[in-house]
mmCIF file of C-alpha atoms in Angstrom:
data_model
loop_
_atom_site.group_PDB
_atom_site.id
_atom_site.type_symbol
_atom_site.label_atom_id
_atom_site.label_comp_id
_atom_site.label_asym_id
_atom_site.label_seq_id
_atom_site.Cartn_x
_atom_site.Cartn_y
_atom_site.Cartn_z
ATOM 1 C CA UNK A 5 1.407 -13.535 -36.350
ATOM 2 C CA UNK A 6 3.886 -15.105 -39.131
ATOM 3 C CA UNK A 7 5.780 -12.836 -41.620
ATOM 4 C CA UNK A 8 4.500 -9.847 -39.954
ATOM 5 C CA UNK A 9 6.563 -7.053 -37.828
ATOM 6 C CA UNK A 10 6.169 -7.687 -34.344
ATOM 7 C CA UNK A 11 4.527 -4.756 -32.360
ATOM 8 C CA UNK A 12 5.012 -4.411 -28.725
ATOM 9 C CA UNK A 13 2.628 -1.020 -27.396
ATOM 10 C CA UNK A 14 5.125 1.453 -25.284
ATOM 11 C CA UNK A 15 4.364 1.108 -21.663
ATOM 12 C CA UNK A 16 2.633 3.592 -19.941
ATOM 13 C CA UNK A 17 2.480 4.699 -16.475
ATOM 14 C CA UNK A 18 5.549 5.378 -14.064
ATOM 15 C CA UNK A 19 8.755 3.133 -13.872
ATOM 16 C CA UNK A 20 11.075 1.959 -11.418
ATOM 17 C CA UNK A 21 14.389 4.294 -12.107
ATOM 18 C CA UNK A 22 16.600 3.638 -9.587
ATOM 19 C CA UNK A 23 16.499 1.679 -6.313
ATOM 20 C CA UNK A 24 18.716 1.809 -3.058
ATOM 21 C CA UNK A 25 18.845 -1.879 -0.814
ATOM 22 C CA UNK A 26 21.150 -1.496 1.982
ATOM 23 C CA UNK A 27 21.565 1.855 1.937
ATOM 24 C CA UNK A 28 24.502 2.240 4.147
ATOM 25 C CA UNK A 29 25.801 5.638 3.099
ATOM 26 C CA UNK A 30 24.865 6.548 -0.047
ATOM 27 C CA UNK A 31 22.030 8.558 -0.080
ATOM 28 C CA UNK A 32 21.061 10.781 3.365
ATOM 29 C CA UNK A 33 17.236 10.684 4.193
ATOM 30 C CA UNK A 34 15.940 14.569 5.103
ATOM 31 C CA UNK A 35 15.905 12.918 8.739
ATOM 32 C CA UNK A 36 19.336 12.019 8.655
ATOM 33 C CA UNK A 37 19.280 8.070 8.501
ATOM 34 C CA UNK A 38 20.654 6.275 5.415
ATOM 35 C CA UNK A 39 17.276 4.377 4.677
ATOM 36 C CA UNK A 40 16.376 2.075 1.550
ATOM 37 C CA UNK A 41 14.447 4.130 -1.339
ATOM 38 C CA UNK A 42 13.070 3.653 -4.961
ATOM 39 C CA UNK A 43 12.836 6.096 -7.169
ATOM 40 C CA UNK A 44 9.793 6.329 -9.653
ATOM 41 C CA UNK A 45 10.087 8.199 -13.069
ATOM 42 C CA UNK A 46 6.766 9.432 -14.971
ATOM 43 C CA UNK A 47 8.325 9.693 -18.790
ATOM 44 C CA UNK A 48 4.661 10.714 -19.877
ATOM 45 C CA UNK A 49 3.782 14.267 -21.129
ATOM 46 C CA UNK A 50 0.890 14.163 -17.949
ATOM 47 C CA UNK A 51 1.118 14.063 -14.252
ATOM 48 C CA UNK A 52 0.622 10.427 -12.969
ATOM 49 C CA UNK A 53 -1.711 9.819 -10.350
ATOM 50 C CA UNK A 54 -0.289 7.506 -7.578
ATOM 51 C CA UNK A 55 -3.089 7.686 -5.083
ATOM 52 C CA UNK A 56 -4.536 4.258 -4.013
ATOM 53 C CA UNK A 57 -1.486 2.334 -6.038
ATOM 54 C CA UNK A 58 0.980 -0.035 -3.438
ATOM 55 C CA UNK A 59 4.081 -1.087 -3.140
ATOM 56 C CA UNK A 60 4.843 -4.780 -1.888
ATOM 57 C CA UNK A 61 7.414 -7.155 -1.538
ATOM 58 C CA UNK A 62 6.527 -10.332 -3.409
ATOM 59 C CA UNK A 63 3.159 -11.460 -4.646
ATOM 60 C CA UNK A 64 1.170 -10.672 -1.373
ATOM 61 C CA UNK A 65 -0.063 -7.337 -1.847
ATOM 62 C CA UNK A 66 -1.568 -7.247 1.731
ATOM 63 C CA UNK A 67 1.355 -6.584 3.713
ATOM 64 C CA UNK A 68 2.328 -3.548 1.053
ATOM 65 C CA UNK A 69 2.185 0.167 1.209
ATOM 66 C CA UNK A 70 -0.255 2.168 -0.461
ATOM 67 C CA UNK A 71 0.133 6.065 -1.948
ATOM 68 C CA UNK A 72 -2.263 8.652 0.049
ATOM 69 C CA UNK A 73 -4.299 10.807 -1.884
ATOM 70 C CA UNK A 74 -2.561 13.314 -3.512
ATOM 71 C CA UNK A 75 0.976 11.561 -4.271
ATOM 72 C CA UNK A 76 1.523 12.134 -8.123
ATOM 73 C CA UNK A 77 4.654 12.287 -10.476
ATOM 74 C CA UNK A 78 4.842 15.283 -12.637
ATOM 75 C CA UNK A 79 4.963 14.864 -16.037
ATOM 76 C CA UNK A 80 8.776 13.805 -16.952
ATOM 77 C CA UNK A 81 9.350 13.706 -13.393
ATOM 78 C CA UNK A 82 10.560 11.826 -10.396
ATOM 79 C CA UNK A 83 9.512 10.758 -7.170
ATOM 80 C CA UNK A 84 11.714 9.144 -4.435
ATOM 81 C CA UNK A 85 9.920 6.702 -1.723
ATOM 82 C CA UNK A 86 11.558 6.249 1.166
#
């Protein structure tokens, strides 16, 4: 739109906040191992239901991992996925 201000809708839903690849000793999993992990953040004022959402490497979601029923991120909260 020439001469009009650009408008970008604010993103909704969770965001990747942090990730640790090749965790050799940074953060220990509760089981005692040093596994790779990601941290998701929910910046909204309401809980975000992740049930049925999936994480995958690359574009092929068929080899991904799906969040089970009951998994959510609380308002302004974080979730670490090992």
